[in-house]
Amino acid sequence: MRDFNETLKNRVIFYFAVVFILFIILVLRLFWIQVINSAEYEHKALSQRVKEFVVDSERGIIYDNTGRKLAVSLPAKTVVALPDNVINPEKTASELAELLEISYSTIYRRITSDAAAIFLQRKIDNNLYQKINAKEIKGITFTEESKRYYPEGKLASHIIGFTGIDNNGLNGLELSYNNHLRGKAGKMIVEKDAEGETIPNGIRETVPGRDGYNVYLTIDEVIQYMAEKELKNAEDKFDFSGGSIIVMDSSNGDILAMANTPAFDPNQFGNYPEKNWRNRAINDVFEPGSTFKIITAASALEEGVITENDILTDPGHIYVGSEEISCWSRYGHGKQSFAEVVKNSCNPGFVEVGLKMDKEIFYSYIKAFGFGEQTGIRLPAEARGIIPEYDRIGSVELATFSFGHGLSVTPIQLATAISSVANGGKLMRPRLVKKVDTGNRSKNIINEPQVVRQVISKSTADKTKELLKQVVESGTGTQAAIEGYEIGGKTGTAKHYNEDVYDSSFIGIVSTDTRDLVVLTILYDIQGETYYGSQTAAPVFRNLTSNILNYLNIKPDTNHKKGYEINNQELEVPDVKGKSFLNAESDLRGKGFNVKLIGDGEIVREQLPSPGIKTNYNSTVWLFADGKSKNEILLAVPDFRGMTGMEAVKLARQKGLELVLDGSGKVIGQSVYPGKRIKSSKKINLKLR
């Protein structure tokens, strides 16, 4: 009995100890939950009865410069599945697979998942919404989202870009101005009961969002449409891979149109190959060809190494080192002024001019005009162009630069550079966005016109424009002429290496009473017999510009001023050797000559041409100081054949060359081949008969 009582007692003590330990554990657990970790459990409890909903913001509208809407946001339905409410997953998946064009297995997997709700397809069109809604499928509902819509379809698609399914910008201005356009999402917090119903007097809090800002462009929808239409028309006439057109207001850098082909519809961008999305006017480079001669001419005129009246010669080619550079004219243009070199688009003439500038000077002008760097237009993936490194440029490279070969530029770089010529030498930053409207006038973001730098003087810019007018009036650009309007411009044709494929272009300056417009047209990878810029790009320019002038209500002027006309007056070069540079320059300019000073000395030791030579009014006389000699300059040898002895001597002296005549009559042979570049001290023997 005693043993039994002892056993019972031990059992009671044991069970009491167990219960006590469990009680202590329970107390500790309660202390852990209610004191130490109370915040976490409070949050969990609150999250079960408090739901947070994201309230999407409205993406900003994109307008053209007249207030026309180019990009807007519209409400769109999204198909949502509630797996717990789906009655017949097999039948539901089968019906939706056909309507949504999604595989049966994918839909079945989604509607049988553990998720409370899952998106099946976002932002469907209204027709599809009506079809699905009419079926009243159990467990399938809809939520409303905002969908980006481009009312003009393909128009300006490369500029505007597009957004993804989440309404974030993926291309164009939609991407580069995404932070301004997308706004900031808000949220709503409501309290739910155990069955998920909103408690009428429960917690309710709203955190307001912010709609995206509206963006106003410089683009004119009508001019943009005209540009795209002309590219489309060109596709029907020529065999090329694509094209670009830029219309720019040179006075402020505003881009009025930027068109590219092939195009795409940003409402359905996924239906087009990615190459169609590329904005070739910004992202791609090409050899500018003869359009770059405008840069060479403006730089040389600014440096004073040439004037429009200087005499140059073209035997059909010129030699630089061992390389022969040919003219497009098989027999050359013979003796001509620089004004005629520009009008005739003569490669040897431009080579001669380019080499008159030393490498450092010419390279600095190329950079100053903005080539080799981004323009800052603020579009995605803007290319910098390809300008060879300074140390890798020799005389041959310098020569080819002069007529636009051996370097690559973007269309926007070329249009911006030529706009500086149209704008009195001021290089403007190209502008696509005028204003970002924040809804608060004092905080609106205004993109004011911005002058990057003064590249050349106004007088040089005006002279260059006059030279370009004669190109359109009577030179290689006559296909771009429009009766009654002052238009200057330049054609360009660049052959791809080792291929019979060309990039053809025309860039024109259209002068009006209030501003000068610059219009660039480029057709890439042209094949076939018709490929010159004068045959292809120039007519596109003419048709487009004619429509633009009519749209802007700019009337023709039948009395408009003609381009540069050559002054045929000849003057005798005075002897200024031994004079100070200051006095010599004053004397020469007073007599109607241009002057180029070479060297740092104060006294003129040599001059070119020599004293007593008769040459054109306003042609250049080179003056050399101590340490510099005219023999350091290589002079291109003309083709004297067919000239009389007197004609040959006069031309040689104007060029700074010396002749030795053998015989009488006309020149039938010469000791130095035409187009070779020699020192002025080297004598040329001519055979006359």
XYZ file of C-alpha atoms in Angstrom:
689
model
C 0.000 0.000 0.000
C 2.813 2.306 0.916
C 4.545 1.581 -2.371
C 1.322 2.307 -4.243
C 0.934 5.689 -2.543
C 4.534 6.528 -3.255
C 4.110 5.664 -6.923
C 0.928 7.709 -7.149
C 2.658 10.629 -5.535
C 5.550 10.478 -7.993
C 3.099 10.327 -10.893
C 1.278 13.403 -9.653
C 4.540 15.275 -9.242
C 5.623 14.232 -12.757
C 2.353 15.285 -14.388
C 2.383 18.520 -12.428
C 5.934 19.197 -13.612
C 4.922 18.486 -17.202
C 1.915 20.767 -16.923
C 4.051 23.445 -15.261
C 6.669 23.262 -18.004
C 3.955 23.449 -20.683
C 2.479 26.433 -18.882
C 5.870 28.150 -18.782
C 6.340 27.438 -22.510
C 2.888 28.811 -23.251
C 3.590 31.928 -21.194
C 6.900 32.431 -22.950
C 5.242 31.917 -26.340
C 2.534 34.406 -25.494
C 5.202 36.834 -24.294
C 7.065 36.333 -27.588
C 3.917 36.933 -29.656
C 2.300 39.732 -27.675
C 5.397 41.632 -26.509
C 8.617 40.857 -28.304
C 7.227 40.132 -31.841
C 3.915 41.905 -31.528
C 4.567 44.254 -34.472
C 4.953 41.402 -36.958
C 1.746 39.671 -35.915
C -0.096 42.930 -35.805
C 1.003 43.525 -39.410
C -0.140 40.016 -40.433
C -3.509 40.484 -38.810
C -3.913 43.862 -40.434
C -2.923 42.545 -43.860
C -5.669 39.905 -43.648
C -8.336 42.528 -43.262
C -6.721 45.526 -44.993
C -6.201 45.415 -48.764
C -4.066 47.782 -50.823
C -4.973 48.543 -54.436
C -2.695 50.274 -56.942
C -4.363 53.145 -58.796
C -2.688 53.559 -62.189
C -1.722 57.055 -63.299
C -2.603 58.435 -66.703
C 0.352 58.688 -69.114
C 0.910 62.173 -70.513
C -0.246 63.208 -73.986
C 2.233 64.001 -76.779
C 1.228 66.954 -78.977
C 2.676 68.394 -82.190
C 3.498 72.105 -82.406
C -0.084 73.027 -83.303
C -1.744 71.052 -80.500
C -2.664 67.939 -82.492
C -2.499 64.750 -80.406
C 0.131 62.236 -81.491
C 0.002 59.889 -78.468
C -2.799 59.449 -75.917
C -3.907 56.955 -73.261
C -7.243 55.135 -73.490
C -9.012 52.737 -71.082
C -8.606 49.059 -71.974
C -9.892 45.810 -70.474
C -7.609 43.130 -69.073
C -8.816 39.518 -68.813
C -8.451 38.186 -65.251
C -8.994 34.619 -64.021
C -10.155 33.803 -60.457
C -9.049 30.121 -60.163
C -11.157 29.396 -57.066
C -14.297 30.412 -58.979
C -13.617 28.481 -62.184
C -16.196 25.659 -62.420
C -15.009 23.719 -65.460
C -11.293 24.356 -66.129
C -11.174 22.165 -69.253
C -14.087 23.874 -70.979
C -12.940 27.335 -69.843
C -9.414 26.784 -71.159
C -10.753 25.517 -74.479
C -13.034 28.519 -75.009
C -10.398 31.100 -74.026
C -7.603 29.491 -76.058
C -9.575 30.112 -79.226
C -10.479 33.700 -78.334
C -7.151 34.812 -76.861
C -4.963 32.848 -79.300
C -3.041 31.388 -76.374
C -2.346 27.666 -76.104
C -4.820 25.514 -74.202
C -2.113 24.177 -71.871
C -0.968 27.664 -70.899
C -4.462 28.843 -70.027
C -5.308 25.623 -68.197
C -2.172 25.899 -66.095
C -3.010 29.474 -65.147
C -6.681 28.976 -64.256
C -5.855 25.954 -62.073
C -3.039 27.639 -60.180
C -3.098 28.510 -56.463
C -3.189 32.259 -57.153
C -6.199 34.230 -56.012
C -6.245 36.095 -59.336
C -4.102 35.968 -62.439
C -3.880 38.003 -65.652
C -4.653 36.020 -68.807
C -4.279 38.796 -71.378
C -3.775 42.506 -70.748
C -5.265 45.469 -72.587
C -7.397 43.683 -75.158
C -9.344 45.569 -77.811
C -13.037 46.279 -77.362
C -14.213 43.693 -79.904
C -12.437 40.891 -78.070
C -13.768 42.163 -74.744
C -17.335 42.024 -76.081
C -16.892 38.441 -77.322
C -15.490 37.153 -74.019
C -17.939 39.090 -71.886
C -20.878 37.743 -73.877
C -19.928 34.161 -72.943
C -20.269 34.909 -69.202
C -17.603 32.365 -68.286
C -17.624 31.578 -64.574
C -14.393 32.630 -62.860
C -13.373 34.994 -65.672
C -13.652 38.706 -65.032
C -12.097 41.953 -66.246
C -10.183 44.849 -64.806
C -9.606 48.220 -66.440
C -6.139 49.493 -67.296
C -4.732 52.314 -69.395
C -3.485 51.550 -72.913
C -1.247 53.750 -75.064
C -2.787 54.689 -78.388
C -1.325 56.515 -81.387
C -4.209 58.087 -83.318
C -2.151 58.772 -86.463
C -0.783 55.238 -86.770
C 2.583 55.182 -88.545
C 2.962 58.973 -88.583
C 6.141 60.083 -86.781
C 6.495 56.595 -85.321
C 10.304 56.775 -85.224
C 10.150 60.008 -83.242
C 7.379 59.102 -80.799
C 8.352 55.462 -80.274
C 6.121 53.133 -78.280
C 5.431 51.721 -74.807
C 5.345 48.199 -73.432
C 2.447 46.382 -71.800
C 3.297 48.067 -68.484
C 3.021 51.523 -70.125
C 6.745 52.227 -69.798
C 8.454 53.758 -72.831
C 10.546 51.380 -74.927
C 11.566 53.532 -77.887
C 11.680 57.097 -79.192
C 10.491 60.003 -77.068
C 8.295 57.594 -75.126
C 11.570 56.188 -73.779
C 13.734 59.299 -73.484
C 10.930 61.299 -71.803
C 9.487 58.324 -69.910
C 10.071 59.857 -66.469
C 7.976 62.878 -67.467
C 5.259 60.996 -69.352
C 4.548 58.021 -67.089
C 3.435 59.856 -63.940
C 3.322 58.234 -60.501
C 0.864 55.515 -59.473
C -1.373 56.104 -56.441
C -2.913 53.567 -54.038
C -6.126 52.967 -52.099
C -6.286 51.136 -48.748
C -9.634 49.591 -47.635
C -10.675 47.279 -44.750
C -12.354 43.952 -45.608
C -14.375 41.528 -43.470
C -13.825 37.758 -43.275
C -15.776 37.224 -46.497
C -13.746 39.842 -48.400
C -16.465 42.510 -48.372
C -15.576 46.140 -47.745
C -16.441 47.277 -44.195
C -18.535 50.479 -44.566
C -16.965 52.325 -41.644
C -13.669 50.520 -41.727
C -10.219 51.842 -42.551
C -10.170 53.729 -45.869
C -7.154 55.694 -47.058
C -6.189 57.086 -50.455
C -2.662 58.013 -51.487
C -3.080 60.170 -54.596
C -0.957 59.481 -57.662
C 0.189 61.931 -60.303
C -0.717 61.765 -63.959
C 2.102 62.031 -66.463
C 3.098 65.390 -67.881
C 2.041 66.404 -71.385
C 4.835 66.916 -73.913
C 4.711 69.457 -76.752
C 6.906 68.823 -79.800
C 8.379 71.030 -82.502
C 7.086 68.572 -85.121
C 4.340 69.843 -87.417
C 1.988 66.946 -88.148
C 1.186 68.226 -91.651
C 4.835 68.683 -92.677
C 5.634 65.295 -91.133
C 2.880 63.724 -93.218
C 4.230 65.404 -96.378
C 7.745 64.118 -95.699
C 6.567 60.559 -95.133
C 4.399 60.706 -98.250
C 7.366 61.787 -100.415
C 9.457 58.899 -99.104
C 6.589 56.556 -99.941
C 6.397 58.003 -103.462
C 10.153 57.540 -103.868
C 9.777 53.853 -102.988
C 7.553 53.472 -106.034
C 10.193 55.008 -108.333
C 13.586 53.826 -107.066
C 15.148 50.645 -105.745
C 16.527 51.484 -102.278
C 16.534 50.001 -98.772
C 15.199 53.040 -96.936
C 15.284 56.799 -96.659
C 15.360 59.724 -94.262
C 14.050 63.277 -94.454
C 14.709 66.069 -91.956
C 13.055 69.489 -92.100
C 14.709 71.969 -89.732
C 14.116 75.604 -88.850
C 17.672 76.940 -88.873
C 16.829 79.989 -86.741
C 16.072 77.982 -83.590
C 16.985 74.360 -84.353
C 13.358 73.189 -84.375
C 12.770 69.885 -86.168
C 9.547 70.333 -88.139
C 9.670 66.833 -89.599
C 11.834 63.743 -89.287
C 10.680 60.903 -91.499
C 12.141 57.459 -92.126
C 11.243 54.475 -94.228
C 10.587 51.622 -93.674
C 8.059 52.664 -91.033
C 5.894 50.827 -88.495
C 2.646 51.290 -86.588
C 3.440 51.815 -82.876
C -0.035 50.509 -82.004
C 1.136 47.117 -83.280
C 4.923 47.445 -83.188
C 5.347 43.737 -82.446
C 4.065 42.916 -85.927
C 7.076 44.607 -87.562
C 10.750 43.547 -87.698
C 13.017 45.406 -85.306
C 14.904 47.044 -88.195
C 11.735 49.019 -88.939
C 11.889 50.561 -85.459
C 15.266 52.180 -86.140
C 15.303 55.942 -86.505
C 17.892 56.025 -89.287
C 18.084 59.824 -89.140
C 19.554 59.464 -85.636
C 20.917 55.933 -85.271
C 22.648 55.284 -88.620
C 25.646 56.805 -90.383
C 26.398 57.286 -94.078
C 29.063 58.891 -96.254
C 27.753 62.381 -97.039
C 29.498 62.643 -100.393
C 29.275 66.010 -102.110
C 26.848 67.485 -99.568
C 29.918 67.738 -97.311
C 31.499 70.138 -99.825
C 29.399 72.842 -98.163
C 31.478 72.320 -95.012
C 34.729 72.442 -97.006
C 33.700 75.623 -98.813
C 32.536 77.412 -95.659
C 35.706 76.436 -93.758
C 38.052 77.536 -96.562
C 36.228 80.843 -97.061
C 36.321 81.508 -93.329
C 40.047 80.754 -93.160
C 40.723 83.045 -96.113
C 42.605 80.412 -98.126
C 40.178 80.828 -101.017
C 37.627 83.260 -102.398
C 34.856 82.689 -104.881
C 37.025 84.367 -107.586
C 40.220 82.366 -107.105
C 41.333 80.485 -110.214
C 41.527 76.692 -110.049
C 42.054 74.099 -112.761
C 40.578 70.659 -113.346
C 42.088 68.359 -115.992
C 39.651 65.645 -114.918
C 41.735 64.371 -112.007
C 44.249 65.371 -109.360
C 47.070 63.386 -107.769
C 47.592 63.272 -104.021
C 50.648 61.206 -103.284
C 50.256 58.133 -105.479
C 46.453 58.318 -105.490
C 44.505 59.650 -108.462
C 41.234 61.377 -107.585
C 38.911 61.803 -110.535
C 36.193 64.272 -111.382
C 32.700 63.079 -112.272
C 33.265 64.833 -115.605
C 35.566 62.608 -117.642
C 37.406 65.500 -119.297
C 37.310 67.835 -116.321
C 36.170 71.446 -116.152
C 39.439 73.126 -117.123
C 40.105 76.603 -115.798
C 37.396 77.759 -113.398
C 36.797 80.041 -110.445
C 36.019 78.569 -107.051
C 32.409 79.697 -107.525
C 32.313 77.500 -110.615
C 33.985 74.658 -108.692
C 31.073 74.760 -106.231
C 28.491 74.985 -109.004
C 30.052 72.111 -110.942
C 30.673 70.008 -107.799
C 34.218 69.415 -109.030
C 36.135 66.937 -106.851
C 39.685 67.960 -107.947
C 38.807 71.590 -107.258
C 37.639 70.774 -103.749
C 40.711 68.639 -103.144
C 42.883 71.608 -104.058
C 40.918 73.823 -101.675
C 40.913 71.260 -98.868
C 44.680 70.849 -99.070
C 45.189 74.618 -98.903
C 44.016 74.300 -95.301
C 46.456 72.339 -93.185
C 45.240 69.257 -91.372
C 44.837 70.893 -87.973
C 42.664 73.702 -89.327
C 40.402 71.532 -91.483
C 39.993 68.927 -88.725
C 39.071 71.633 -86.217
C 36.305 72.917 -88.520
C 34.921 69.413 -89.007
C 34.681 69.114 -85.235
C 33.332 72.641 -84.815
C 30.452 71.886 -87.177
C 29.495 69.058 -84.790
C 30.676 65.967 -86.634
C 32.014 63.114 -84.526
C 29.809 63.949 -81.529
C 26.162 63.623 -80.587
C 23.939 66.598 -81.364
C 22.059 66.278 -78.057
C 18.661 65.860 -79.705
C 17.709 63.510 -76.863
C 16.515 60.474 -78.737
C 17.687 56.965 -77.796
C 20.889 55.535 -79.256
C 22.016 58.627 -81.168
C 25.176 57.754 -83.114
C 28.306 59.920 -83.004
C 29.381 59.404 -86.593
C 32.819 58.152 -87.620
C 35.642 60.672 -87.951
C 39.125 59.099 -88.173
C 41.501 59.905 -85.348
C 43.636 62.964 -85.980
C 46.950 61.054 -85.974
C 45.686 58.668 -88.667
C 44.888 61.407 -91.163
C 47.328 61.998 -93.986
C 47.148 64.084 -97.145
C 45.043 61.467 -98.967
C 42.499 61.319 -96.139
C 42.396 65.109 -95.990
C 41.789 65.213 -99.738
C 38.897 62.749 -99.598
C 37.340 64.565 -96.635
C 37.060 67.653 -98.837
C 34.401 65.979 -100.997
C 32.730 63.932 -98.274
C 34.408 60.539 -98.478
C 36.382 58.706 -95.798
C 34.143 59.878 -92.975
C 30.611 58.996 -91.902
C 27.965 61.235 -90.387
C 24.392 60.945 -89.188
C 21.608 62.726 -91.074
C 20.836 64.864 -88.013
C 24.503 65.945 -87.800
C 24.525 66.994 -91.447
C 21.209 68.865 -91.207
C 22.357 70.656 -88.046
C 25.721 71.621 -89.556
C 24.185 73.039 -92.731
C 21.592 74.863 -90.616
C 24.470 76.805 -89.071
C 25.367 78.053 -92.572
C 21.725 79.071 -93.050
C 21.675 80.751 -89.638
C 24.565 83.197 -89.972
C 27.177 80.716 -88.740
C 25.422 79.846 -85.456
C 25.267 76.134 -84.708
C 21.956 75.412 -82.931
C 21.184 72.360 -80.850
C 18.408 70.491 -82.685
C 15.153 70.640 -80.725
C 12.296 68.119 -80.788
C 10.552 69.000 -77.518
C 9.419 72.565 -76.886
C 7.794 72.138 -73.506
C 6.898 69.634 -70.807
C 3.644 70.804 -69.205
C 3.704 69.936 -65.496
C 0.337 71.559 -64.843
C 2.060 74.301 -62.879
C 2.991 77.177 -65.151
C 5.863 78.297 -62.954
C 7.364 74.786 -63.007
C 6.842 73.909 -66.676
C 9.991 72.603 -68.334
C 10.771 74.872 -71.299
C 13.428 73.842 -73.822
C 14.654 77.191 -75.075
C 16.579 77.368 -78.379
C 20.252 76.847 -77.605
C 23.253 78.171 -79.526
C 26.083 75.633 -79.310
C 28.775 77.844 -80.864
C 29.530 80.354 -83.605
C 31.280 78.207 -86.219
C 31.834 80.736 -89.013
C 31.163 84.443 -89.422
C 27.876 85.730 -90.769
C 29.612 87.142 -93.843
C 31.113 83.726 -94.654
C 27.748 82.038 -94.084
C 26.012 84.511 -96.390
C 28.674 84.071 -99.085
C 28.376 80.283 -98.862
C 24.598 80.513 -99.272
C 25.051 82.641 -102.387
C 27.398 80.052 -103.873
C 24.861 77.309 -103.124
C 22.091 79.216 -104.901
C 23.945 79.012 -108.193
C 24.212 75.220 -107.727
C 20.407 75.028 -107.871
C 19.990 77.727 -110.514
C 22.474 76.448 -113.071
C 24.688 73.723 -111.551
C 24.289 70.124 -110.468
C 21.180 70.821 -108.371
C 18.776 72.200 -110.965
C 16.313 69.367 -110.284
C 15.726 70.939 -106.855
C 14.791 74.390 -108.175
C 11.342 75.858 -107.478
C 10.336 78.859 -109.558
C 10.058 82.043 -107.542
C 11.975 80.890 -104.458
C 15.562 81.371 -103.274
C 16.986 77.902 -102.813
C 20.592 76.902 -102.376
C 21.757 73.362 -101.972
C 24.027 70.496 -102.815
C 23.587 67.003 -104.165
C 25.507 64.026 -102.827
C 26.228 60.562 -104.218
C 28.422 58.147 -102.253
C 29.271 54.685 -103.587
C 29.532 51.788 -101.168
C 32.926 50.131 -101.181
C 33.178 47.165 -103.567
C 29.463 47.341 -104.416
C 27.344 48.988 -107.095
C 25.198 50.492 -104.346
C 24.914 54.191 -103.525
C 23.625 56.580 -100.861
C 22.068 59.542 -102.647
C 21.196 62.803 -100.967
C 20.287 66.430 -101.370
C 20.371 69.150 -98.749
C 18.816 72.519 -99.456
C 18.504 75.903 -97.760
C 15.134 77.515 -98.442
C 15.233 81.268 -97.764
C 12.051 83.019 -96.617
C 11.335 86.455 -95.167
C 11.204 85.185 -91.589
C 13.500 82.161 -91.460
C 15.604 79.773 -93.497
C 14.468 76.162 -93.645
C 16.934 73.329 -94.179
C 15.573 70.209 -95.867
C 17.678 67.046 -96.100
C 16.629 64.036 -98.168
C 18.581 60.765 -98.220
C 17.892 57.526 -100.074
C 20.022 54.630 -98.804
C 21.466 51.733 -100.783
C 20.124 52.748 -104.182
C 20.660 50.216 -106.944
C 20.067 50.366 -110.665
C 20.902 52.858 -113.390
C 19.345 55.887 -111.661
C 21.281 56.635 -108.497
C 22.781 60.151 -108.606
C 21.530 62.550 -105.960
C 20.551 64.986 -108.723
C 18.282 62.298 -110.242
C 16.769 60.880 -107.063
C 17.026 62.914 -103.860
C 16.800 66.356 -105.510
C 13.339 65.739 -107.060
C 12.119 64.403 -103.695
C 13.380 67.623 -102.096
C 11.643 69.749 -104.744
C 8.258 68.055 -104.372
C 8.352 68.171 -100.579
C 9.603 71.745 -100.335
C 6.996 72.969 -102.810
C 4.254 71.467 -100.640
C 5.763 72.902 -97.449
C 5.976 76.421 -98.908
C 2.374 76.193 -100.043
C 1.267 74.913 -96.614
C 3.142 77.726 -94.827
C 1.567 80.202 -97.251
C 4.956 81.530 -98.406
C 4.312 83.163 -101.759
C 6.804 83.023 -104.677
C 8.773 86.099 -105.644
C 9.465 86.277 -109.361
C 12.038 89.032 -108.716
C 14.064 87.056 -106.195
C 17.810 87.657 -106.180
C 19.952 85.287 -108.202
C 22.931 83.480 -106.732
C 26.551 84.556 -106.986
C 27.628 85.978 -110.330
C 31.303 85.978 -111.298
C 33.101 89.324 -111.477
C 35.312 89.043 -114.563
C 37.393 92.144 -113.765
C 41.137 91.483 -113.752
C 43.643 93.302 -111.528
C 47.417 93.482 -111.562
C 49.057 92.060 -108.443
C 51.273 94.745 -106.807
C 54.725 94.070 -105.380
C 54.480 94.022 -101.571
C 57.715 92.160 -100.782
C 59.716 93.875 -98.065
C 56.654 95.569 -96.598
C 55.233 94.815 -93.200
C 52.376 92.364 -93.147
C 50.059 95.096 -91.922
C 50.888 97.500 -94.734
C 50.979 94.784 -97.387
C 47.580 93.467 -96.368
C 46.134 96.966 -96.321
C 47.501 97.732 -99.813
C 46.232 94.478 -101.306
C 42.769 94.635 -99.790
C 42.502 98.244 -100.860
C 43.165 97.195 -104.460
C 40.502 94.455 -104.334
C 42.472 91.340 -103.359
C 41.946 88.763 -100.630
C 45.027 88.119 -98.458
C 46.298 85.007 -96.688
C 49.221 85.486 -94.289
C 51.646 82.589 -93.704
C 54.206 82.684 -90.901
C 54.763 84.658 -87.713
C 57.237 87.242 -88.986
C 56.385 90.892 -89.602
C 57.957 91.368 -93.058
C 56.761 89.905 -96.372
C 59.596 87.881 -97.938
C 57.673 86.165 -100.769
C 54.288 86.396 -102.417
C 52.127 84.200 -104.593
C 51.177 85.063 -107.361
C 54.234 87.085 -108.282
C 54.078 90.894 -108.821
C 52.754 92.083 -112.165
C 50.476 89.086 -112.765
C 46.930 89.895 -113.814
C 44.345 87.824 -112.016
C 40.708 87.926 -110.973
C 39.260 90.613 -108.749
C 39.057 89.440 -105.099
C 41.336 86.472 -105.697
C 43.816 85.460 -102.990
C 47.399 86.658 -102.674
C 49.514 84.550 -100.307
C 52.157 86.384 -98.268
C 55.084 84.541 -96.630
C 57.262 85.697 -93.724
C 60.715 84.544 -92.569
C 60.943 80.777 -92.173
C 58.085 80.153 -94.587
C 58.346 79.732 -98.329
C 55.898 79.493 -101.173
C 57.784 76.340 -102.190
C 56.188 74.583 -99.214
C 52.849 74.763 -101.021
C 52.164 72.135 -103.653
C 50.337 73.498 -106.700
C 48.155 71.454 -109.033
C 49.382 71.463 -112.617
C 46.743 72.399 -115.225
C 46.294 70.715 -118.551
C 48.001 73.231 -120.864
C 47.476 71.159 -123.997
C 45.571 73.002 -126.718
C 46.384 76.449 -125.292
C 48.499 79.049 -127.062
C 51.834 79.878 -125.457
C 50.463 83.211 -124.186
C 47.369 81.575 -122.635
C 49.515 78.923 -120.961
C 51.948 81.470 -119.507
C 49.131 83.622 -118.126
C 47.414 80.673 -116.466
C 50.680 79.333 -115.057
C 51.558 82.709 -113.524
C 48.100 83.038 -112.011
C 48.629 79.637 -110.415
C 52.201 80.488 -109.316
C 53.924 78.073 -111.715
C 56.890 78.632 -114.040
C 57.006 77.492 -117.670
C 59.699 76.907 -120.266
C 58.331 77.074 -123.809
C 59.743 75.105 -126.723
C 58.399 76.060 -130.151
C 55.439 78.167 -131.156
C 51.752 77.686 -131.794
C 49.689 75.584 -129.423
C 50.816 73.322 -126.593
C 50.964 69.668 -127.660
C 52.844 68.275 -124.653
C 54.004 69.097 -121.133
C 56.737 67.653 -118.938
C 54.562 67.339 -115.836
C 51.366 65.341 -116.171
C 48.154 67.347 -115.593
C 46.817 66.967 -112.063
C 50.246 66.418 -110.485
C 51.047 68.668 -107.529
C 54.480 70.283 -107.570
C 56.438 73.059 -105.873
C 56.332 76.468 -107.505
C 60.113 76.378 -108.027
C 59.870 73.371 -110.340
C 59.719 74.445 -113.980
C 57.335 72.852 -116.449
C 58.491 72.366 -120.051
C 55.853 72.841 -122.717
C 56.143 71.621 -126.299
C 54.388 73.887 -128.799
C 53.672 73.330 -132.472
